[in-house]
XYZ file of C-alpha atoms in Angstrom:
724
model
C 87.721 -112.176 114.942
C 91.147 -111.738 116.592
C 92.560 -114.287 119.620
C 91.055 -113.644 122.710
C 87.968 -112.588 121.291
C 84.354 -113.740 122.041
C 80.587 -113.445 120.168
C 77.618 -114.579 122.138
C 73.922 -114.462 122.116
C 73.723 -113.073 118.506
C 72.049 -114.300 115.569
C 74.021 -114.066 112.012
C 71.731 -114.449 108.580
C 73.413 -114.216 105.815
C 72.761 -113.233 102.435
C 72.840 -116.668 100.401
C 69.786 -118.765 101.477
C 69.548 -121.214 98.571
C 72.126 -123.931 97.156
C 74.731 -122.098 95.586
C 75.961 -123.874 91.976
C 78.439 -122.837 90.010
C 77.158 -119.931 88.026
C 78.762 -116.278 89.473
C 80.672 -118.557 91.606
C 83.237 -116.109 92.564
C 80.491 -114.062 94.569
C 80.436 -116.078 97.715
C 79.533 -115.281 101.245
C 80.423 -116.108 105.007
C 79.523 -115.693 108.540
C 82.299 -115.735 110.674
C 86.017 -115.410 110.318
C 88.496 -116.689 112.526
C 91.997 -115.243 111.909
C 94.909 -114.188 113.454
C 97.983 -115.397 115.420
C 97.720 -116.412 118.931
C 97.331 -119.303 121.457
C 94.211 -117.312 123.364
C 91.079 -118.301 122.807
C 88.670 -117.446 120.272
C 85.137 -118.157 121.196
C 81.546 -117.958 119.591
C 78.858 -118.957 122.232
C 75.147 -119.141 121.637
C 74.699 -118.178 118.451
C 72.119 -119.250 115.912
C 74.336 -118.831 112.145
C 72.981 -119.324 108.542
C 72.039 -118.364 105.086
C 75.358 -118.359 104.154
C 77.365 -119.789 100.852
C 81.162 -120.655 101.884
C 80.858 -121.051 105.601
C 78.982 -120.603 108.670
C 82.335 -120.384 110.554
C 85.603 -120.403 108.609
C 88.711 -120.796 110.815
C 92.299 -119.546 109.119
C 95.283 -121.248 109.676
C 96.798 -119.495 111.824
C 94.541 -119.139 114.860
C 95.471 -121.723 117.776
C 92.514 -122.550 119.763
C 89.139 -121.930 118.512
C 85.814 -122.453 121.092
C 82.310 -123.513 119.614
C 79.642 -124.034 121.883
C 75.815 -123.793 122.207
C 75.065 -122.742 118.736
C 72.839 -123.623 115.797
C 74.683 -123.637 112.519
C 72.241 -124.076 109.717
C 71.814 -123.349 105.825
C 74.955 -123.206 104.606
C 74.750 -124.972 101.182
C 76.520 -124.735 97.882
C 78.808 -126.851 94.714
C 80.876 -124.999 92.602
C 84.566 -124.850 91.235
C 85.673 -124.595 94.813
C 84.998 -126.219 97.885
C 81.751 -124.299 100.010
C 78.351 -125.108 101.666
C 80.689 -125.833 105.210
C 78.861 -125.393 108.868
C 82.389 -124.659 109.844
C 85.422 -124.885 108.053
C 89.047 -125.403 109.782
C 92.010 -124.338 108.194
C 95.547 -125.090 110.702
C 99.384 -124.915 110.774
C 101.645 -127.747 109.754
C 103.238 -127.760 113.455
C 105.182 -127.722 115.596
C 102.474 -126.316 117.964
C 99.296 -128.856 117.799
C 96.227 -126.347 117.469
C 93.112 -127.181 118.772
C 89.463 -127.014 117.982
C 86.786 -127.624 120.407
C 82.605 -127.989 119.879
C 80.004 -128.813 122.524
C 76.523 -129.035 122.327
C 75.832 -127.697 118.835
C 72.806 -128.442 116.254
C 74.359 -127.873 112.298
C 71.722 -128.467 109.944
C 71.189 -128.757 106.124
C 74.967 -128.109 104.991
C 76.380 -129.335 102.615
C 78.833 -130.668 105.398
C 78.073 -129.998 108.998
C 82.417 -129.838 109.694
C 84.872 -130.094 107.252
C 88.609 -129.171 107.011
C 92.310 -129.106 106.154
C 93.974 -132.068 109.024
C 97.268 -130.623 109.959
C 98.349 -130.100 113.042
C 95.819 -129.848 115.399
C 93.291 -131.800 117.377
C 89.369 -131.837 116.997
C 87.056 -132.427 119.677
C 83.364 -132.476 118.850
C 81.311 -133.491 121.810
C 77.490 -133.386 122.818
C 76.519 -132.207 118.784
C 73.262 -133.111 116.828
C 73.726 -133.180 113.239
C 70.623 -133.469 111.187
C 69.288 -135.625 108.249
C 70.397 -132.871 105.903
C 73.749 -133.553 104.473
C 74.949 -133.461 100.823
C 78.783 -134.854 101.724
C 79.886 -136.681 104.364
C 78.260 -134.679 107.967
C 82.279 -134.395 109.173
C 85.310 -135.142 106.939
C 88.817 -134.047 107.131
C 91.521 -133.252 103.927
C 94.734 -134.794 104.365
C 97.646 -133.008 105.453
C 98.699 -131.902 102.020
C 102.104 -133.199 103.036
C 101.528 -136.803 102.737
C 99.926 -136.879 99.029
C 100.234 -137.641 95.638
C 101.580 -135.173 93.040
C 99.162 -134.869 90.178
C 102.578 -133.113 88.422
C 105.046 -132.670 86.752
C 105.763 -136.470 85.716
C 107.864 -137.501 82.783
C 109.242 -140.514 81.311
C 109.026 -143.703 83.098
C 110.021 -142.103 86.721
C 107.505 -141.169 89.803
C 106.980 -137.483 90.141
C 109.291 -135.163 92.192
C 107.537 -136.054 95.251
C 105.419 -138.715 96.782
C 104.946 -138.682 100.552
C 102.672 -141.979 102.196
C 102.473 -142.739 105.424
C 104.065 -146.362 105.381
C 101.202 -148.206 107.154
C 102.135 -151.879 108.659
C 99.443 -154.009 108.439
C 98.903 -157.786 109.215
C 95.583 -158.750 107.548
C 92.727 -157.553 105.674
C 92.306 -154.926 102.461
C 93.053 -151.453 102.051
C 91.597 -149.672 99.082
C 93.351 -146.366 97.968
C 95.901 -144.447 95.610
C 99.100 -146.054 94.283
C 101.664 -145.262 91.202
C 101.215 -147.592 88.404
C 102.587 -148.962 85.352
C 99.306 -149.339 83.722
C 97.754 -146.107 84.447
C 99.261 -142.981 82.036
C 100.543 -140.386 83.944
C 98.162 -137.827 84.840
C 97.736 -134.195 82.683
C 100.235 -131.590 83.919
C 99.660 -128.481 85.598
C 98.428 -126.670 82.058
C 95.787 -129.668 81.177
C 98.340 -131.073 78.652
C 98.166 -135.179 78.657
C 101.466 -137.270 78.760
C 101.725 -140.513 77.186
C 104.376 -141.833 79.744
C 103.880 -144.315 83.113
C 103.736 -144.154 86.009
C 100.603 -142.729 86.467
C 97.817 -142.817 89.180
C 95.692 -146.061 90.024
C 92.893 -146.999 92.487
C 92.584 -150.764 94.059
C 93.626 -153.129 96.884
C 97.375 -152.169 97.999
C 97.564 -155.426 100.474
C 98.757 -157.270 98.323
C 101.701 -156.167 97.190
C 101.281 -156.545 93.023
C 99.864 -152.529 92.479
C 103.241 -151.457 94.587
C 106.578 -151.630 92.381
C 107.153 -147.878 92.356
C 107.816 -148.018 96.346
C 111.019 -149.183 96.831
C 111.339 -147.835 100.577
C 108.312 -150.021 102.197
C 108.892 -153.186 104.441
C 107.199 -156.150 104.889
C 103.358 -156.014 104.831
C 103.287 -152.119 104.738
C 101.599 -149.988 102.024
C 101.694 -146.124 101.384
C 98.536 -144.515 103.016
C 98.320 -140.865 101.384
C 95.454 -139.577 103.098
C 97.118 -138.712 106.471
C 96.243 -135.394 108.772
C 95.329 -134.187 112.591
C 96.672 -135.348 115.319
C 93.889 -136.295 118.520
C 90.047 -135.949 116.792
C 87.684 -137.565 119.117
C 84.022 -137.388 118.127
C 81.964 -138.374 120.794
C 78.280 -138.506 122.449
C 76.565 -136.944 119.644
C 73.450 -137.709 117.397
C 74.141 -138.020 113.905
C 70.613 -138.283 112.069
C 71.490 -138.554 108.394
C 70.956 -142.441 107.504
C 73.940 -143.602 104.718
C 73.661 -146.916 103.067
C 76.374 -149.484 102.094
C 78.114 -148.200 98.635
C 77.635 -144.073 99.573
C 79.191 -141.581 101.646
C 78.994 -142.136 105.662
C 79.056 -139.835 108.271
C 82.152 -139.420 109.210
C 85.313 -139.699 106.811
C 88.828 -138.589 108.320
C 92.237 -139.156 107.710
C 94.630 -141.328 109.257
C 96.176 -139.532 112.237
C 99.861 -138.115 111.494
C 102.328 -140.776 113.712
C 105.040 -139.065 112.065
C 107.401 -137.646 114.602
C 108.671 -134.350 114.480
C 112.590 -135.315 113.461
C 110.798 -135.747 109.641
C 109.507 -132.668 109.468
C 105.736 -133.436 109.430
C 105.244 -132.875 113.375
C 102.881 -135.650 113.879
C 102.919 -137.577 116.993
C 102.753 -141.524 117.133
C 100.179 -140.905 120.330
C 97.554 -139.498 117.572
C 93.848 -141.004 117.598
C 90.959 -141.070 116.398
C 87.514 -142.572 118.825
C 84.835 -142.166 117.908
C 82.874 -143.204 120.892
C 79.144 -143.275 122.447
C 77.611 -141.387 119.826
C 73.727 -142.204 118.060
C 73.715 -143.027 114.111
C 70.846 -143.669 111.902
C 72.767 -145.565 109.475
C 72.702 -149.061 109.884
C 75.594 -150.711 111.156
C 76.889 -152.631 108.507
C 79.539 -155.833 108.551
C 83.056 -155.552 107.972
C 82.284 -157.910 105.300
C 79.453 -156.305 103.576
C 81.752 -153.035 103.192
C 84.468 -154.834 101.777
C 82.184 -156.302 99.081
C 80.773 -153.514 97.815
C 81.592 -151.258 95.300
C 83.395 -148.367 96.041
C 84.893 -151.504 98.430
C 85.732 -150.786 101.947
C 84.627 -147.142 101.629
C 81.052 -146.485 103.496
C 79.822 -146.891 106.651
C 78.922 -145.051 108.934
C 82.989 -143.927 109.640
C 85.860 -144.038 107.357
C 89.143 -143.531 108.034
C 91.168 -142.715 105.043
C 88.105 -143.502 103.140
C 88.161 -147.205 104.487
C 85.541 -148.554 107.006
C 86.564 -147.717 110.873
C 85.830 -151.085 111.447
C 87.775 -152.718 108.151
C 89.618 -155.572 108.863
C 92.940 -153.658 108.113
C 92.498 -151.860 111.275
C 91.999 -154.613 113.545
C 95.318 -154.645 115.016
C 95.633 -150.904 115.466
C 93.553 -149.952 118.468
C 96.011 -147.283 119.987
C 95.430 -145.022 116.706
C 91.667 -146.052 115.657
C 88.957 -146.413 118.759
C 85.190 -146.737 118.238
C 82.984 -147.929 120.879
C 79.729 -148.037 122.295
C 78.303 -146.430 119.454
C 73.969 -147.052 118.800
C 73.320 -147.576 115.004
C 69.686 -147.680 112.918
C 67.791 -145.123 115.423
C 64.598 -143.483 114.166
C 62.240 -141.869 116.656
C 60.668 -144.406 118.633
C 63.836 -146.308 119.233
C 65.776 -146.283 121.929
C 69.521 -146.396 121.693
C 72.165 -148.065 123.942
C 72.684 -146.407 127.640
C 76.017 -145.283 126.620
C 75.117 -143.153 123.736
C 72.991 -139.993 123.507
C 69.200 -140.567 123.531
C 67.550 -137.845 120.852
C 64.218 -136.002 121.949
C 61.140 -137.336 120.460
C 58.152 -135.143 118.863
C 54.225 -135.192 118.788
C 52.521 -133.493 116.240
C 48.737 -132.770 116.063
C 46.783 -130.690 113.644
C 43.459 -129.803 115.247
C 41.095 -127.064 115.199
C 41.311 -126.402 118.746
C 38.951 -128.904 119.866
C 38.982 -132.157 117.732
C 41.821 -133.409 115.156
C 41.758 -132.176 111.628
C 39.954 -135.059 109.351
C 41.828 -137.131 107.007
C 41.477 -137.104 103.326
C 42.362 -140.235 101.349
C 45.365 -139.639 100.465
C 48.304 -141.743 102.440
C 50.808 -139.619 104.279
C 54.362 -139.968 105.394
C 53.800 -139.265 108.519
C 53.838 -141.812 110.766
C 51.412 -140.863 113.344
C 48.574 -140.966 110.250
C 47.401 -143.310 107.900
C 46.394 -140.611 105.453
C 47.047 -136.380 104.801
C 44.488 -134.225 107.000
C 42.867 -131.404 105.199
C 41.353 -127.623 106.054
C 39.726 -125.633 104.293
C 41.716 -122.447 102.689
C 41.581 -119.458 105.079
C 40.899 -121.145 107.682
C 43.236 -121.383 110.633
C 43.766 -124.351 112.686
C 46.380 -125.129 115.175
C 49.775 -127.585 115.173
C 50.359 -128.857 118.722
C 53.722 -129.760 119.760
C 55.866 -131.840 122.464
C 58.542 -133.806 123.274
C 57.722 -137.557 124.571
C 60.614 -137.789 126.312
C 61.562 -134.911 128.013
C 62.850 -135.257 131.398
C 61.255 -133.685 134.258
C 63.602 -130.661 134.557
C 63.909 -130.218 130.845
C 63.079 -126.579 129.112
C 61.661 -128.352 126.004
C 61.963 -126.022 123.139
C 60.840 -126.283 119.180
C 61.822 -124.859 115.929
C 58.412 -125.077 114.056
C 58.051 -124.105 110.641
C 54.538 -124.058 108.559
C 56.135 -123.212 104.893
C 53.476 -121.050 103.622
C 52.847 -119.589 100.118
C 52.324 -115.982 101.794
C 54.358 -114.022 99.616
C 53.207 -111.695 96.482
C 54.476 -111.847 93.197
C 57.987 -110.303 91.554
C 57.195 -108.543 87.667
C 59.469 -111.416 86.187
C 56.793 -114.051 87.570
C 54.855 -115.689 84.594
C 51.231 -115.219 85.184
C 50.333 -118.709 86.328
C 52.958 -117.830 89.437
C 51.005 -117.003 92.156
C 53.459 -116.329 94.931
C 57.361 -116.279 95.077
C 60.385 -115.473 96.952
C 58.768 -117.954 99.592
C 61.786 -119.322 102.220
C 62.156 -121.957 104.924
C 61.810 -118.735 107.589
C 58.287 -117.714 106.493
C 56.350 -117.701 109.658
C 58.898 -119.406 111.534
C 58.544 -119.867 115.069
C 60.377 -120.323 117.709
C 58.295 -121.495 120.823
C 58.821 -123.402 124.309
C 57.169 -124.939 126.802
C 56.061 -128.446 127.385
C 53.771 -128.480 124.985
C 53.149 -125.334 122.961
C 50.293 -124.570 120.208
C 50.500 -122.193 116.928
C 47.795 -121.350 115.229
C 48.803 -121.509 111.463
C 46.613 -120.257 108.024
C 47.411 -120.824 104.836
C 45.484 -118.462 102.119
C 46.341 -120.387 98.891
C 45.242 -123.940 97.859
C 47.790 -126.430 97.532
C 49.576 -129.194 99.596
C 51.962 -128.249 102.551
C 54.052 -129.297 104.833
C 55.215 -128.414 108.638
C 58.305 -128.831 109.714
C 59.626 -129.176 113.939
C 62.572 -130.151 115.398
C 62.484 -130.187 119.218
C 65.440 -129.898 121.889
C 66.061 -128.992 125.452
C 67.303 -125.859 125.929
C 67.663 -126.233 129.938
C 70.770 -124.734 131.274
C 71.875 -127.801 133.598
C 75.026 -125.727 135.150
C 76.952 -122.471 133.644
C 76.081 -122.678 130.216
C 75.848 -126.682 130.471
C 73.239 -127.273 127.730
C 72.224 -131.126 126.364
C 70.034 -130.124 123.444
C 70.008 -133.523 121.636
C 67.820 -132.248 119.356
C 65.379 -134.639 117.226
C 65.328 -134.996 113.891
C 63.341 -132.908 111.558
C 59.828 -134.413 111.736
C 57.432 -133.709 108.276
C 53.353 -133.974 108.604
C 51.624 -132.700 105.749
C 48.215 -130.885 105.268
C 45.932 -130.229 102.121
C 44.189 -127.155 102.025
C 41.223 -127.597 99.737
C 40.236 -124.618 97.513
C 36.569 -124.218 96.043
C 38.044 -124.562 92.579
C 38.322 -128.252 91.370
C 40.735 -129.591 88.348
C 43.172 -127.874 88.624
C 46.893 -127.959 89.760
C 49.085 -126.607 92.585
C 53.136 -126.867 92.311
C 56.288 -125.136 94.117
C 58.809 -124.565 92.084
C 62.648 -122.833 92.039
C 65.938 -123.315 90.343
C 69.893 -121.959 91.563
C 70.141 -119.350 88.616
C 70.581 -116.668 91.074
C 72.306 -114.151 88.702
C 70.650 -110.735 89.372
C 69.576 -108.695 86.699
C 70.277 -111.667 83.887
C 68.707 -111.536 80.605
C 66.675 -114.715 79.501
C 68.580 -117.790 79.081
C 66.980 -120.072 76.612
C 66.620 -123.100 79.934
C 63.288 -122.908 81.309
C 61.278 -124.753 83.618
C 58.357 -126.401 82.084
C 55.214 -128.553 83.377
C 53.604 -131.428 80.665
C 50.578 -132.973 80.950
C 51.123 -135.505 78.413
C 53.371 -134.078 75.617
C 51.473 -131.147 76.321
C 53.920 -127.857 77.657
C 51.387 -126.157 80.294
C 53.508 -124.013 81.861
C 57.183 -122.754 81.262
C 59.612 -119.751 82.552
C 63.220 -119.205 82.121
C 65.369 -119.579 84.599
C 66.870 -115.871 85.330
C 62.452 -115.266 85.845
C 60.770 -115.742 89.069
C 63.488 -114.559 92.017
C 65.373 -117.092 93.931
C 63.485 -118.437 96.170
C 60.334 -120.838 95.999
C 57.305 -119.947 93.665
C 53.694 -121.308 93.860
C 52.028 -122.125 90.290
C 48.293 -122.396 89.530
C 47.386 -124.055 86.672
C 43.729 -124.438 85.617
C 43.938 -127.649 83.903
C 40.168 -126.889 82.109
C 41.978 -123.817 80.568
C 44.335 -123.747 77.360
C 47.956 -124.659 76.806
C 51.333 -122.830 77.254
C 50.813 -122.078 73.355
C 47.432 -120.167 74.560
C 45.368 -122.385 71.704
C 44.904 -125.985 72.862
C 42.614 -127.046 75.904
C 44.231 -129.058 78.387
C 41.407 -131.689 79.084
C 42.347 -131.901 74.891
C 45.365 -133.944 75.747
C 43.701 -136.207 78.323
C 44.149 -140.475 77.502
C 40.928 -141.991 77.591
C 41.944 -144.914 75.565
C 43.461 -147.157 78.578
C 47.260 -145.121 77.811
C 48.848 -143.488 80.787
C 48.272 -139.919 81.721
C 51.569 -138.484 83.068
C 52.175 -134.943 84.741
C 55.989 -134.793 84.145
C 58.260 -131.400 85.141
C 61.480 -130.367 82.891
C 64.337 -128.578 81.493
C 64.433 -127.283 78.391
C 67.305 -125.993 76.563
C 67.813 -123.664 73.650
C 71.509 -123.203 73.228
C 70.869 -120.632 70.318
C 69.885 -118.237 72.714
C 71.633 -118.970 75.521
C 75.039 -118.727 77.235
C 76.580 -121.496 77.777
C 79.135 -120.830 80.772
C 76.588 -119.111 82.574
C 73.928 -121.616 83.453
C 76.162 -124.993 83.508
C 75.270 -126.531 86.671
C 71.962 -125.112 87.165
C 69.749 -127.365 89.140
C 65.512 -127.065 89.181
C 63.524 -128.640 92.018
C 59.897 -129.334 92.928
C 57.695 -130.166 96.056
C 54.392 -130.258 97.669
C 52.355 -130.597 94.248
C 48.530 -131.236 94.457
C 45.673 -131.909 92.165
C 42.507 -131.786 93.563
C 40.033 -134.877 93.296
C 37.032 -133.908 91.337
C 33.854 -134.182 93.668
C 35.981 -134.766 96.857
C 34.938 -133.270 100.142
C 37.962 -134.459 101.569
C 40.643 -132.714 99.410
C 42.383 -136.178 97.744
C 45.307 -135.750 95.929
C 45.501 -136.894 92.642
C 49.292 -136.935 92.561
C 49.704 -140.190 94.526
C 52.929 -138.389 96.300
C 52.544 -134.862 95.638
C 55.178 -134.185 99.101
C 58.075 -136.426 97.710
C 58.157 -138.116 100.541
C 56.716 -141.647 100.411
C 59.373 -141.692 97.115
C 62.695 -143.587 97.787
C 65.774 -141.659 96.450
C 65.565 -143.991 93.425
C 64.123 -143.184 90.142
C 61.586 -146.335 88.705
C 58.889 -147.063 85.781
C 56.755 -148.825 88.957
C 57.572 -146.271 91.235
C 55.536 -142.725 92.090
C 58.138 -140.696 90.999
C 59.803 -142.240 87.239
C 62.945 -140.471 85.100
C 60.698 -139.567 81.946
C 63.441 -139.476 79.600
C 66.713 -140.740 79.332
C 69.604 -138.928 80.031
C 70.711 -136.985 77.815
C 73.840 -135.433 76.609
C 74.195 -131.972 76.478
C 77.483 -131.701 74.494
C 80.768 -132.026 75.576
C 79.001 -130.810 79.218
C 78.265 -134.426 79.748
C 74.787 -135.614 80.845
C 72.284 -134.118 82.624
C 70.356 -136.115 85.580
C 67.103 -136.467 87.728
C 66.915 -137.522 90.707
C 64.896 -137.494 93.963
C 67.396 -135.773 96.865
C 67.133 -133.364 99.978
C 69.286 -130.436 98.560
C 66.175 -128.161 98.254
C 62.795 -128.921 99.444
C 60.038 -126.954 99.829
C 59.138 -128.903 103.296
C 59.868 -131.969 104.379
C 62.842 -134.478 103.506
C 63.226 -134.390 99.749
C 62.220 -133.159 96.588
C 62.166 -134.380 92.815
C 65.437 -132.619 91.476
C 66.766 -131.818 87.915
C 70.038 -131.042 86.834
C 71.811 -129.393 84.253
C 75.818 -130.685 84.168
C 78.557 -128.677 85.022
C 82.178 -129.046 84.105
C 85.517 -127.383 84.956
C 87.126 -127.028 81.830
C 85.185 -124.995 79.581
C 81.963 -126.835 77.434
C 79.462 -125.981 75.374
C 76.022 -127.343 74.607
C 75.763 -127.915 71.207
C 73.364 -131.117 71.523
C 70.869 -128.935 73.694
C 68.759 -126.433 70.991
C 64.489 -126.061 71.519
C 64.442 -129.866 73.040
C 63.781 -131.009 76.743
C 67.082 -132.185 78.550
C 65.856 -133.744 81.514
C 62.339 -135.321 82.554
C 60.660 -136.745 85.411
C 57.442 -137.854 85.931
C 54.332 -139.156 87.731
C 50.861 -141.209 85.891
C 47.644 -139.442 87.009
C 44.153 -141.074 87.149
C 41.859 -138.933 84.792
C 38.823 -140.744 85.781
C 39.208 -139.085 89.220
C 39.952 -135.630 87.079
C 37.303 -135.713 84.837
C 33.459 -134.369 86.163
C 30.597 -135.920 84.552
C 29.590 -132.489 82.460
C 33.535 -133.163 80.852
C 31.949 -136.605 79.502
C 28.613 -135.050 78.269
C 27.398 -131.646 79.158
C 24.099 -132.373 77.474
C 25.651 -130.142 74.549
C 29.053 -131.236 74.095
C 32.143 -133.177 75.791
C 35.502 -132.002 76.989
C 37.425 -135.109 75.845
C 35.435 -135.906 72.735
C 32.795 -138.170 73.467
C 29.816 -138.374 71.218
C 25.919 -138.623 72.103
C 24.776 -142.593 71.011
C 24.345 -143.128 68.253
C 26.693 -141.021 66.707
C 26.625 -138.690 63.719
C 26.426 -140.297 60.477
C 28.225 -143.542 61.724
C 26.864 -147.318 61.616
C 29.549 -149.064 62.549
C 31.292 -147.388 65.787
C 35.479 -147.643 65.404
C 37.601 -146.201 67.769
C 34.743 -143.592 68.634
C 34.348 -142.837 72.302
C 30.213 -142.884 72.743
C 28.329 -141.261 75.844
C 25.129 -143.553 76.285
C 22.304 -141.981 78.663
C 25.339 -140.907 81.080
C 27.010 -144.330 81.070
C 30.177 -144.763 79.068
C 32.023 -147.345 76.666
C 35.242 -147.406 74.422
C 34.508 -148.834 71.088
């Protein structure tokens, strides 16, 4: 788009509907490109923009005025050698003209970052926006004006780099943590990666003590060098942040310190520049500045940060002209009332019924706050989702985005035999409805555990395109779809390896029952979307000869269902699959004999779990982090990068390094695994113990044949079971 142009009322769908990883990294896609020199506005109004890897909106450095209003920007995700995954990315000139970006009443959802950019001479005005709970880095972030920075190269001897630009910040009290040049560290490698064995090098620590500032001869008393400087006026007000961040991790907002340098220094700043974060609603807790200061990384967490230091840190206490925050509301969750100066999000009521009565409940715990137990329905049976906004005003026009997340698609020719549906995405059967109360009929044609996700907002026009969405967070309600066959395992799985036409890699997604491999598929197979896998646990394992039930421990030892990544470097091109991620979600084993469809996987939705794993948790790390060679270690966790439904899924990752590396320690072995314990007594039927002829799990009829003193024998006596 060029200056003096407008796009309006469009739905723009991109070619990247998945999380983009390091593979095939040069093939990226973007939504709307804004470029061209000129002071006239570019307007993006009333648009839905989604399904891109680089950015939904990309503003080049030369456009002076961009207005984004009443838009829905989502599903722009990725991690690669370069910065990708931005809902909106803004470049800007280095002045002297101050550029301007205005974003109003826009919903950002499921991006690496909602808003990011290079903070040269530009004003950001972000007002009345809603940011969902799904972001991997900060929700809003700015990079410093690269004229204020520490040089990486060249450097030699004991001299400082050829340039060292910073803002001399004057303080009276408090601590500031940042980078500095120090004789205690070796210089960084040069541009070709060759090491230097000289000083100074980059250090990181508290700069307010003075001991770390020996190389900064131009600083006055009580001054420190801040390199993370950029931007003109940044205003973030009347917006909703549904992502809840904890101590010691990223926060919702990370901004540079505003550029106060005057025109005579060629930095084109202004002493009147400032940051203002006021009248917003945050799900993040309001941390005391002493908590943030004493939590590693020191000062670098909380709802908002300036130059990577908490916005309410003592270091900014005397800087009210440039660092402003007031009347924000914290710790929001559905049902909570926010302070009167901040926007109250819309809140949802969700119910599942058969048209007359609520669906019956299983005895499996539900993550949905409205129910203690998960509801169930028979396969191929229609039921209704009823949704309403409980706090809508009289004039509101309630609007809903409803995602049933079914598995209705067929199977591609490259899928493994147990895959019964693949290429499933969030938009399958997605519907957008409006009304004070809406009803959507849903039918699932395959058994399993499913999740329905709903967002609600107000779509009433209160003036001339004067909307006030105040969107809810995504709400998730699970449902068990009960089939007729017992002793089955259903799970949804996908990976981030998306190179079209790729040969098999030797890297495989796997499922195990105890130590028995029951399913596997190469990451080059199965398509790009979610796959639904169905395993008959009364059948044979992946080797085609071992009965799966033979692997059950009946001696008191725990039984484990686990998901893993297997690597065979000898058959793999290591540079092609580094950084690959595997996700698993909505896992279901019906409890044998249960008329209510109870799930033997205690947290099959992965919604009851916290993001950490532990031996006492629902899910645990089943294998210590593995070194793959000089590429680093694998990792497993629970996070929100990709989900079949709900807020999070199981996550397994192969490491990635920018400089070429090899996976020499990854020959024919499992390199990442996480698992959960399964109660075998609710998996087996009476006939499994003894069907009047034989036992599926190794029991013998009493008295055991040829044994006078049974020892470590599983003995059945008149349908009563003993272990001797």
